[in-house]
Short mmCIF file of C-alpha atoms and ligand atoms in Angstrom, two decimals:
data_model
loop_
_atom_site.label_atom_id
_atom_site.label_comp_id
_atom_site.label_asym_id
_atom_site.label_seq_id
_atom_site.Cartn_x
_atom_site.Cartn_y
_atom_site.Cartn_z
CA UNK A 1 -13.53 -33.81 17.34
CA UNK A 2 -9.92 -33.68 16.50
CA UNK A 3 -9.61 -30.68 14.89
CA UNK A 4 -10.58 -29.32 17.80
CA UNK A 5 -6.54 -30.09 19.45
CA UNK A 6 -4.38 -28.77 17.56
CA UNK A 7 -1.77 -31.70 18.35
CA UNK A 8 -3.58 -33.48 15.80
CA UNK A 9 -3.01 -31.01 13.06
CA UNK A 10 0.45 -31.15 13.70
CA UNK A 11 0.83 -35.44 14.07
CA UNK A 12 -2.00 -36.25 11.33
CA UNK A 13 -1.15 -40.37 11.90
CA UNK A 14 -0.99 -40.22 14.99
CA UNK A 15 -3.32 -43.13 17.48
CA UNK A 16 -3.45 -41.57 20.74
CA UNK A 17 -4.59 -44.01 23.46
CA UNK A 18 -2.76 -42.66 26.39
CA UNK A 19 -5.24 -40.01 27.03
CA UNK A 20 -5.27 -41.87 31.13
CA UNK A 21 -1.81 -40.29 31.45
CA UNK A 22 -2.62 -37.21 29.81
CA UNK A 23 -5.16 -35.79 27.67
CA UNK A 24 -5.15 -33.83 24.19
CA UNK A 25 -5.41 -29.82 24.89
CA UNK A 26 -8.08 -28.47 22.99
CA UNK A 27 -7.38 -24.38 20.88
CA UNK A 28 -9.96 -23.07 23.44
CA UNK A 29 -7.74 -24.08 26.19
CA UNK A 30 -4.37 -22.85 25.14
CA UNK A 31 -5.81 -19.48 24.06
CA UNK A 32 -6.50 -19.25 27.59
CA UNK A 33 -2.78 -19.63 28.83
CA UNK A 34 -2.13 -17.24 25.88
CA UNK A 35 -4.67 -14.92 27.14
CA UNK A 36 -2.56 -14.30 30.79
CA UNK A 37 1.05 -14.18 28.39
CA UNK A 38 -0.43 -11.54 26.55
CA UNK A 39 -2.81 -10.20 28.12
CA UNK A 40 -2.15 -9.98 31.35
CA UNK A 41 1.19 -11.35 32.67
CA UNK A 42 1.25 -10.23 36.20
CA UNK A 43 0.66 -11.14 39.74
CA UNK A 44 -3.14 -11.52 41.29
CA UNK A 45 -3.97 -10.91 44.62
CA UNK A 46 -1.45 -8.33 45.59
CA UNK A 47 -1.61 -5.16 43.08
CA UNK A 48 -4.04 -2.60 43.23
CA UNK A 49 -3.26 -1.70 39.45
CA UNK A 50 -5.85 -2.51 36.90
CA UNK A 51 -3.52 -5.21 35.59
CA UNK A 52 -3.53 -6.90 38.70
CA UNK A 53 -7.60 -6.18 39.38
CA UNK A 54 -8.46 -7.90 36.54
CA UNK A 55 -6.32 -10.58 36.36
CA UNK A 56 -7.93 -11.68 39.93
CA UNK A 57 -10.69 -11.40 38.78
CA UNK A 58 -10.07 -13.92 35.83
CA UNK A 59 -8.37 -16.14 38.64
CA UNK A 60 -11.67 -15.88 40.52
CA UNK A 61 -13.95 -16.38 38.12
CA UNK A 62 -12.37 -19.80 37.59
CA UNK A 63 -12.56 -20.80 40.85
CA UNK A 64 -16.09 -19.87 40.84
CA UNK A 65 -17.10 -21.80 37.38
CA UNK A 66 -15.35 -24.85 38.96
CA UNK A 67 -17.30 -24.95 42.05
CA UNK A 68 -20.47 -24.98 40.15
CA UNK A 69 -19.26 -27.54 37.62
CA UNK A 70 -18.84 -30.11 40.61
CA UNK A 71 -21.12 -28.87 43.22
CA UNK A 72 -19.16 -26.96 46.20
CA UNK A 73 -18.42 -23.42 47.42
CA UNK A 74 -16.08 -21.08 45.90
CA UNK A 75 -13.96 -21.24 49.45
CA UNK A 76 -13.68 -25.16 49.14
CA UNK A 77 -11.60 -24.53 46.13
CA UNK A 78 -7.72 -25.02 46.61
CA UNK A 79 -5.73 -24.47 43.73
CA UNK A 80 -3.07 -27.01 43.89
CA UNK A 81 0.09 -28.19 41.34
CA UNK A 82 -2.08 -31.76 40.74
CA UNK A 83 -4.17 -34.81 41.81
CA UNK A 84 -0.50 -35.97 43.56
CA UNK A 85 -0.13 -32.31 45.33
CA UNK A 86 -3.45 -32.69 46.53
CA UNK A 87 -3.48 -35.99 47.59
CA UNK A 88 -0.10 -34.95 49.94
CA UNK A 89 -1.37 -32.06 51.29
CA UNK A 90 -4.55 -34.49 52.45
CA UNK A 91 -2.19 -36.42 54.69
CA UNK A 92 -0.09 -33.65 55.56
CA UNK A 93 -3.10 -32.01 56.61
CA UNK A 94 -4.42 -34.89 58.90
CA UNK A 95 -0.85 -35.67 60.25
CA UNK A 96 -1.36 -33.17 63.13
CA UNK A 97 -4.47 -34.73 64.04
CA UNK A 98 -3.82 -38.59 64.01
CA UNK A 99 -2.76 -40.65 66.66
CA UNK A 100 -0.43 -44.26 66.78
CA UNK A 101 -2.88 -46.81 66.08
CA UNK A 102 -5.59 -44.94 64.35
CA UNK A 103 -6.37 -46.39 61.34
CA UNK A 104 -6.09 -45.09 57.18
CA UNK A 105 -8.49 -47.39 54.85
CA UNK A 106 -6.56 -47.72 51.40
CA UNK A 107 -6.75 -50.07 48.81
CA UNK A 108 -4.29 -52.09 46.25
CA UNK A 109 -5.94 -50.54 43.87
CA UNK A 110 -4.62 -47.24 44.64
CA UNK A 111 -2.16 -45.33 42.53
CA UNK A 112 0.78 -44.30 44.07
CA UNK A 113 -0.03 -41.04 44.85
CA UNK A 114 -3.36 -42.09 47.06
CA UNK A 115 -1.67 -44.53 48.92
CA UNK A 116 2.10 -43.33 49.31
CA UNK A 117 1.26 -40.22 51.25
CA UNK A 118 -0.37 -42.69 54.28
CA UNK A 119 2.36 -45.17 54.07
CA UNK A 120 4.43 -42.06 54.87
CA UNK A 121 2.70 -41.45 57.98
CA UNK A 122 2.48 -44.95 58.87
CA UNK A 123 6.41 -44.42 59.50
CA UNK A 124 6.19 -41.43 60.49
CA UNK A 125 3.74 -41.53 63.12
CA UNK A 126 2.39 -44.98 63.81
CA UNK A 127 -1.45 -44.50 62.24
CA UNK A 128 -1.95 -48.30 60.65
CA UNK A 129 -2.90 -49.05 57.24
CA UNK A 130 -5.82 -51.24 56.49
CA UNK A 131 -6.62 -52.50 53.02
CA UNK A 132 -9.85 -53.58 51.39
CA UNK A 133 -9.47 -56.83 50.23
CA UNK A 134 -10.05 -57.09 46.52
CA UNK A 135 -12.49 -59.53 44.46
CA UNK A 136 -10.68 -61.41 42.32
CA UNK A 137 -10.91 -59.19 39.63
CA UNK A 138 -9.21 -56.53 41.38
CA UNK A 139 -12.60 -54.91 42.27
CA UNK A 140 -13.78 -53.14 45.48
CA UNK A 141 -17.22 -54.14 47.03
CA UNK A 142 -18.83 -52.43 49.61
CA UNK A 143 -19.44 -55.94 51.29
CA UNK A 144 -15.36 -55.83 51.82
CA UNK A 145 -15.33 -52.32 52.49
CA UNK A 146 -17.25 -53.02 55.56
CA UNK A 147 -15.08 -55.96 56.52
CA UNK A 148 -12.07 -53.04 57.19
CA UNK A 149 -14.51 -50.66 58.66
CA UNK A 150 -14.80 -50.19 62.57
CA UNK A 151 -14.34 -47.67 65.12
CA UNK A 152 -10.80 -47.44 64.72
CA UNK A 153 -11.00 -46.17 61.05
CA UNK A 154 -9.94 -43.16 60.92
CA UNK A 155 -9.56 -42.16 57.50
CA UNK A 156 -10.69 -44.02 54.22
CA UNK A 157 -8.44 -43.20 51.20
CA UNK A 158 -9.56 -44.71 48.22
CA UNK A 159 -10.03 -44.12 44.53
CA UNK A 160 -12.99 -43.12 42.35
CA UNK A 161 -12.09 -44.95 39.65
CA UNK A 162 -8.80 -47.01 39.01
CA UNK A 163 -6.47 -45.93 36.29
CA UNK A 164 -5.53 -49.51 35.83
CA UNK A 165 -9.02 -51.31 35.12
CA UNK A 166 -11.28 -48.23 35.05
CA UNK A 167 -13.02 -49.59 37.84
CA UNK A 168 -15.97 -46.82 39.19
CA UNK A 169 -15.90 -47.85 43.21
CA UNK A 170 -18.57 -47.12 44.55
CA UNK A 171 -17.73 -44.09 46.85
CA UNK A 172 -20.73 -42.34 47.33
CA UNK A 173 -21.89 -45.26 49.66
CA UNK A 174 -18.22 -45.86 50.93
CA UNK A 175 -18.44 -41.95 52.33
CA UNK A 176 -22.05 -42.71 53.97
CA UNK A 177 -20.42 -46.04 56.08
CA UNK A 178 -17.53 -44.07 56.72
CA UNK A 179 -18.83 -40.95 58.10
CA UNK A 180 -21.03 -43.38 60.36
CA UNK A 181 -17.96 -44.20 62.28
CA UNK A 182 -17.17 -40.20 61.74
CA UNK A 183 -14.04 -40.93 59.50
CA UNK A 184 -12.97 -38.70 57.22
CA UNK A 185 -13.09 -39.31 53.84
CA UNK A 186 -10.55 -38.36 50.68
CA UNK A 187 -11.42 -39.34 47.13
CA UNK A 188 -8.86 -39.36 44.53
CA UNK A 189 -10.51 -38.93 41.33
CA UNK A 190 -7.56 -38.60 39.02
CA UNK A 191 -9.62 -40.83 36.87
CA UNK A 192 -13.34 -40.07 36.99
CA UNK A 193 -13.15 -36.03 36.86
CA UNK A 194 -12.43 -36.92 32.65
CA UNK A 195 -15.23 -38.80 32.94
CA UNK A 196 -18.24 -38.52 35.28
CA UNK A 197 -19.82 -35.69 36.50
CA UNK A 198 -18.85 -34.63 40.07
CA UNK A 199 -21.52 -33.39 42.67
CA UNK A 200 -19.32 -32.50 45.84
CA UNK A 201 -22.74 -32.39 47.91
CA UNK A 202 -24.23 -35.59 46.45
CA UNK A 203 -20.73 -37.67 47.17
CA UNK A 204 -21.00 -35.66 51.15
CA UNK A 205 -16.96 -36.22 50.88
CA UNK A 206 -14.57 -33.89 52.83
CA UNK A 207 -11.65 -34.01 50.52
CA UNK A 208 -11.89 -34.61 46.90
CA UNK A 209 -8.57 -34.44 44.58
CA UNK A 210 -8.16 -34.45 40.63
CA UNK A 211 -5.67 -32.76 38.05
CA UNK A 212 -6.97 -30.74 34.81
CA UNK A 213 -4.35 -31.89 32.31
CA UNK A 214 -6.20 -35.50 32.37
CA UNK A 215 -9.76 -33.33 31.21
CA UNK A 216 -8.51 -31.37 28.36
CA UNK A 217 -7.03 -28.64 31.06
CA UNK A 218 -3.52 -27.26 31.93
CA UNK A 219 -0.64 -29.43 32.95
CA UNK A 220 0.84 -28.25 36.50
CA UNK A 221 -2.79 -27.38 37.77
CA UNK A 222 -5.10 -29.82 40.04
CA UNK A 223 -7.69 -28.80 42.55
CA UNK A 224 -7.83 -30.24 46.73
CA UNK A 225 -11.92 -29.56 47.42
CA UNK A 226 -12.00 -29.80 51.10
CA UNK A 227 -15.52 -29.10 53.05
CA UNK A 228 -15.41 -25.81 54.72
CA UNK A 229 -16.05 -26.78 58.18
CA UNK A 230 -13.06 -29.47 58.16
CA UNK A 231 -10.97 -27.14 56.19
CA UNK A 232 -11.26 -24.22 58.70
CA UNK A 233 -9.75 -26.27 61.39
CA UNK A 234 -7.00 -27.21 59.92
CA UNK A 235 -3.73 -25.56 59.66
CA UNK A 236 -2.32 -25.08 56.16
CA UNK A 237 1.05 -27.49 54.62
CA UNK A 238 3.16 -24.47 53.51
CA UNK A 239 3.71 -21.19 54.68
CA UNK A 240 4.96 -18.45 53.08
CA UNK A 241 3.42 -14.84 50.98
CA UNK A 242 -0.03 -14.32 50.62
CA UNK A 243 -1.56 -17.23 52.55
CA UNK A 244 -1.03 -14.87 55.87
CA UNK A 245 -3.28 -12.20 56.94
CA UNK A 246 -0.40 -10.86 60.05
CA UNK A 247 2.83 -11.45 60.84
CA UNK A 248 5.23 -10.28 63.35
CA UNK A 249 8.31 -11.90 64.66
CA UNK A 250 6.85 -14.70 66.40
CA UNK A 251 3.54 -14.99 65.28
CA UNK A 252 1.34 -15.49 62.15
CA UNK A 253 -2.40 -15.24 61.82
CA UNK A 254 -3.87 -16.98 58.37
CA UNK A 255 -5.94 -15.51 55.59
CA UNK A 256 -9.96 -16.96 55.24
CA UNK A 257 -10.63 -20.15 52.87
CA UNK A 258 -9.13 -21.17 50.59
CA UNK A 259 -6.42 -18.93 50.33
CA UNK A 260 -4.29 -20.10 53.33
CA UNK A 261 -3.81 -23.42 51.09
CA UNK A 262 -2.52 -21.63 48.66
CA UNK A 263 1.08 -19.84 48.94
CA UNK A 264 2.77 -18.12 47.23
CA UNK A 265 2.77 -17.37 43.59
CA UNK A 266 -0.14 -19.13 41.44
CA UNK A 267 -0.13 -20.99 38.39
CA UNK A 268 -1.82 -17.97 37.07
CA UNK A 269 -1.95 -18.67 33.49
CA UNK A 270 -3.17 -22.46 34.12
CA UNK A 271 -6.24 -20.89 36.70
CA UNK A 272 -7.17 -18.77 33.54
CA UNK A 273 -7.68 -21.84 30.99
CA UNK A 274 -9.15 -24.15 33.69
CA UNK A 275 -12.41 -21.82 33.61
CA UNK A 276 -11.89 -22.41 29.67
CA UNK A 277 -11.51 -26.47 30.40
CA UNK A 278 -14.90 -26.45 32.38
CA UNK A 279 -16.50 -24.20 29.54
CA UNK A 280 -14.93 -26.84 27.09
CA UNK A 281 -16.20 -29.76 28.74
CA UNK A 282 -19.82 -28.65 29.67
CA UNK A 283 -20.13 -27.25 25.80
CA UNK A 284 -19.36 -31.35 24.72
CA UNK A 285 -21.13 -32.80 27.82
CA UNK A 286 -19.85 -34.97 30.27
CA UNK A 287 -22.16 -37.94 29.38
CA UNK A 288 -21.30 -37.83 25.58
CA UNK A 289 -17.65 -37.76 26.69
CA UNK A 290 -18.18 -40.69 28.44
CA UNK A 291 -20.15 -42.04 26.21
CA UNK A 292 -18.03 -42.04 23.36
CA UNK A 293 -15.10 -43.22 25.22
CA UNK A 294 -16.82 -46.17 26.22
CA UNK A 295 -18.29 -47.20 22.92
CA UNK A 296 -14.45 -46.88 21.40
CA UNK A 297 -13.07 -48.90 23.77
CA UNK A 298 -15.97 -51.84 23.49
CA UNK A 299 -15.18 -51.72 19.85
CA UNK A 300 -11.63 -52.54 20.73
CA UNK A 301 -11.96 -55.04 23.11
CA UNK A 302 -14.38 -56.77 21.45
CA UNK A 303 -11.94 -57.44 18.70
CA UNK A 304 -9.16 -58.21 20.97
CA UNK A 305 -11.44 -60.62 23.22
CA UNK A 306 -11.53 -63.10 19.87
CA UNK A 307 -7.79 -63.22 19.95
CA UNK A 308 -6.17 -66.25 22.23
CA UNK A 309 -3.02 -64.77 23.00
CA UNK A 310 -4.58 -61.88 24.27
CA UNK A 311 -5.29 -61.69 28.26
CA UNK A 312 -7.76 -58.68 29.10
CA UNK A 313 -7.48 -57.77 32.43
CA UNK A 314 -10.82 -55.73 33.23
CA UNK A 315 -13.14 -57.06 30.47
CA UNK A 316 -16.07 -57.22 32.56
CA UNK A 317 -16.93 -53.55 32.89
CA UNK A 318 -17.86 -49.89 31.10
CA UNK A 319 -14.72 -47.96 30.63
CA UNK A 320 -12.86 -46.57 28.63
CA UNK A 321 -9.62 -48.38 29.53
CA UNK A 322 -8.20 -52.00 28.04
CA UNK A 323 -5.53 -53.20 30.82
CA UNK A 324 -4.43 -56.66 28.82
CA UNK A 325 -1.03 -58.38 27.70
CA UNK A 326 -0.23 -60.22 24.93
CA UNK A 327 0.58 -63.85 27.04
CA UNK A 328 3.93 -64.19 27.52
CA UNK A 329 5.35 -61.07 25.75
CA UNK A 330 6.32 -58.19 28.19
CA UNK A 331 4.35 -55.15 27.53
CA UNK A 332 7.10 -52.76 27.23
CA UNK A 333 7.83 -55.12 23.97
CA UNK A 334 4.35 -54.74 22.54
CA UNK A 335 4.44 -50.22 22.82
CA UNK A 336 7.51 -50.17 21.31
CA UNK A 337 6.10 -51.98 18.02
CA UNK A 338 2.93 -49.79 18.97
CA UNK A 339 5.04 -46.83 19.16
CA UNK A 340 7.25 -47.52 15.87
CA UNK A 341 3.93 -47.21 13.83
CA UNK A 342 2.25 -44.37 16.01
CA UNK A 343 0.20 -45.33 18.08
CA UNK A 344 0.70 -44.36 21.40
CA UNK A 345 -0.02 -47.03 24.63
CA UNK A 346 1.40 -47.12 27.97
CA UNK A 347 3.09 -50.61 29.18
CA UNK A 348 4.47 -50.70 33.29
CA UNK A 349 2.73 -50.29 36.17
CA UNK A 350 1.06 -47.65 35.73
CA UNK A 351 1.66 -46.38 39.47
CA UNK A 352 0.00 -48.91 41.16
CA UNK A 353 2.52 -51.06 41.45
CA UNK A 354 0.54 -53.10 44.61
CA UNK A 355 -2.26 -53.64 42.30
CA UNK A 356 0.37 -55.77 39.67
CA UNK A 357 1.54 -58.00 42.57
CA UNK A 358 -2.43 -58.41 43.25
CA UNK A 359 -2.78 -59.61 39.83
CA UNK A 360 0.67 -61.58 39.61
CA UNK A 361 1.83 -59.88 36.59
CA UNK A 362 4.46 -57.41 36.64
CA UNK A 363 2.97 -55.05 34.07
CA UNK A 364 0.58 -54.08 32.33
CA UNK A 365 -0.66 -52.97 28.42
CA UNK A 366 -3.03 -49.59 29.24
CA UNK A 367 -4.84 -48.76 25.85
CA UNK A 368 -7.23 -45.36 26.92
CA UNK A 369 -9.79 -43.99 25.08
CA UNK A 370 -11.25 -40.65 24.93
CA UNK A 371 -13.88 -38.90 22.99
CA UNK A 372 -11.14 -37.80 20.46
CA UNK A 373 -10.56 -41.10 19.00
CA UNK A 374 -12.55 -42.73 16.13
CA UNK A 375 -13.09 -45.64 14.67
CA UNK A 376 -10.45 -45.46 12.76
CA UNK A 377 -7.43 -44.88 15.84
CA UNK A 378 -9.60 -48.60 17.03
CA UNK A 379 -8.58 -50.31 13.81
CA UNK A 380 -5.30 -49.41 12.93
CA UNK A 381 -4.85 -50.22 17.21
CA UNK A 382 -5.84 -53.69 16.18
CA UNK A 383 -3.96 -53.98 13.03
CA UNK A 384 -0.69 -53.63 14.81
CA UNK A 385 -1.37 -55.43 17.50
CA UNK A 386 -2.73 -58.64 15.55
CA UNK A 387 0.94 -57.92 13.52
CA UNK A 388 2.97 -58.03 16.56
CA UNK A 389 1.15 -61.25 17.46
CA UNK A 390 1.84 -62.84 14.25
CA UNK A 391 5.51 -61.66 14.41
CA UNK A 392 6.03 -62.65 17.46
CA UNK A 393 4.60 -65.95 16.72
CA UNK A 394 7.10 -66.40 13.12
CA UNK A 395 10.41 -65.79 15.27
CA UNK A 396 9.21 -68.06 18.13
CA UNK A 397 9.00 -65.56 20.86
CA UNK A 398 5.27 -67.04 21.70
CA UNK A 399 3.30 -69.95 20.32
N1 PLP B 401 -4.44 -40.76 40.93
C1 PLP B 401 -4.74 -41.44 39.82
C2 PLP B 401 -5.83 -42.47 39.87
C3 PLP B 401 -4.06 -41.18 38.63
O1 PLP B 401 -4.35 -41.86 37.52
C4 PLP B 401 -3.04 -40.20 38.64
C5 PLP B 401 -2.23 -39.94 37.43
O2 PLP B 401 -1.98 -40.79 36.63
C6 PLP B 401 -2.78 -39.50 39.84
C7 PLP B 401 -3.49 -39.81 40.96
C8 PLP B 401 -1.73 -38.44 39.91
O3 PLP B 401 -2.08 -37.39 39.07
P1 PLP B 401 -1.00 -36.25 38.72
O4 PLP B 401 0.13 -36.97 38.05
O5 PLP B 401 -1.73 -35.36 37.78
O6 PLP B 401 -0.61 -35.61 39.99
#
């Protein structure tokens, strides 16, 4: 699989296991962005020129292979700048319709960007912030969801999967409770769009957010689906060109779904290779993605499960994360020896900086697979680490 990204060609030693921060881009993908360069190079929407036709079109055609790929309409489509943008303009777009008191369901286990934009408004405008407590583990359960859930929920905010643990929460069922008490719901799935497939009408959500440049996509692209019916009563975040339909001096009137979400110019040349990302992905398959990530990982943590010094955070799960620490080194110690031969891990917090205080550590080693990596990215990952280990045994730093 890695000659499919060209980074590979380029870095022939390199161990990529960061791919939870960002993935590899594959040719097919940045021919795309070439494509509008090229090709194409001007504005959509506006001209009437050929140019301008077709490179719509293109823009459209995206939206339209995306909608299919995860199971929604064409006009529930936002183009945003990324999982974070989307999971903003959520809250921005509920701010004009909560009240003091009203409560937002959120989790620990949030990253920053699901939970930050609710803490906002719980300054801002007095809505209260409930969280799911956590098994021990760092889990959520639908038994503690429904200990937060009552009348007074409002919104639930929560997390398809974790980017910490690789926890899958089980939202599907966490949308059916909440609707009962006719909350809305908003799913960030940062983390599972790499990974699972996404049915928009099986989940029943009404906002769903995720970023390409974690599935093989663009950087500076991410997609808000909102349901229709929600979305056209609400009033768009920004204003400004092309998300109007009339203007005059003291009034404006606002284009049909989705494009009075979207102002101004587009990240044209990103829309053009995210129809080439979904193309890329359904050619490989979803469930072989995931599969493969998952069988690299349990290779790895098998092998770092027989090591003592090792603490694994989230052993006790199918994913394709490792969140673990050598015991009592700090992790940003461990990537830099990881990074001095190569192989590329994140160490911090990841974002989720509540989730570390859950789990009393103040950070974390993230090793992420993805169906790019082989065997032999596993053991040279394990070589180094058992080194550091030993090293850090011989000049005392640990037992
Ligand atoms: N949510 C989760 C779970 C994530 O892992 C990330 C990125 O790491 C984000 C949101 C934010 O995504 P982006 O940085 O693409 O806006």
């Amino acid at each position: 699989m890695k000659e499919l990204f060209p980074v590979f060609k380029k870095n022939k030693d390199l161990v990529y296991l960061d791919s939870a921060a960002s993935s590899m881009k594959p040719q097919k993908v940045i021919d795309a962005i070439n494509d509008y360069y090229l090709n194409y190079s001007v504005n959509i929407e506006r001209g009437v020129y050929n140019l301008a036709l077709n490179a719509t079109k293109r823009v459209e055609e995206s939206r339209k292979k995306i909608a299919e790929y995860i199971g929604a309409n064409s006009k529930e489509i936002i183009f945003t700048r990324g999982a974070s943008n989307s999971l903003n303009m959520v809250a921005l777009m509920l701010k004009k319709i909560l009240k003091p008191g009203d409560e937002v369901i959120t989790s620990e286990l949030e990253h920053h960007s699901s939970f930050l934009p609710f803490l906002n408004l719980q300054k801002e405008i007095g809505i209260k912030l409930v969280f799911v407590p956590l098994e021990a583990d760092g889990r959520i359960t639908i038994d503690n969801f429904k200990k937060v859930l009552s009348n007074k929920t409002k919104v639930v905010a929560l997390t398809h999967v974790s980017n910490v643990l690789g926890y899958k929460t089980d939202v599907k069922e966490i949308i059916r409770l909440s609707h009962e008490v006719g909350a809305i719901t908003s799913i960030d799935g940062a983390q599972a769009s790499p990974h699972m497939k996404l049915d928009m009408k099986d989940l029943d959500t009404d906002f769903y957010s995720f970023s390409f440049h974690k599935m093989c996509g663009p950087t500076g692209l991410g997609i808000l689906y909102g349901k229709k019916e929600l979305l056209e009563k609400l009033d768009p975040v920004e204003l400004g060109g092309e998300m109007n339909d009339e203007v005059t001096k003291n009034s404006v009137t606002y284009k049909d779904l989705p494009y009075k979400f979207e102002t101004g110019t587009m990240p044209i040349a990103e829309i053009f290779a995210s129809g080439a990302t979904i193309d890329f992905l359904s050619e490989i398959g979803i469930e072989n993605i995931e599969k493969e990530s998952i069988r690299l990982r349990n290779l790895a943590l098998k092998e770092l499960l027989k090591l003592d010094e090792i603490e694994v955070y989230n052993k006790n799960q199918e994913s394709s994360i490792i969140a673990f620490n050598i015991k009592g080194v700090h992790s940003h110690d461990l990537v830099s020896v990881l990074a001095e031969n190569n192989i590329a891990v994140r160490a911090g917090h990841h974002c989720a900086e509540p989730l570390h205080r859950f789990l009393k550590i103040s950070a974390s080693t993230r090793a992420s697979f993805y169906f790019y990596n082989d065997e032999s990215d596993v053991s040279k990952f394990l070589d180094v680490v058992k080194k550091t280990i030993s090293f850090f045994r011989e000049v005392g730093y640990i037992d």
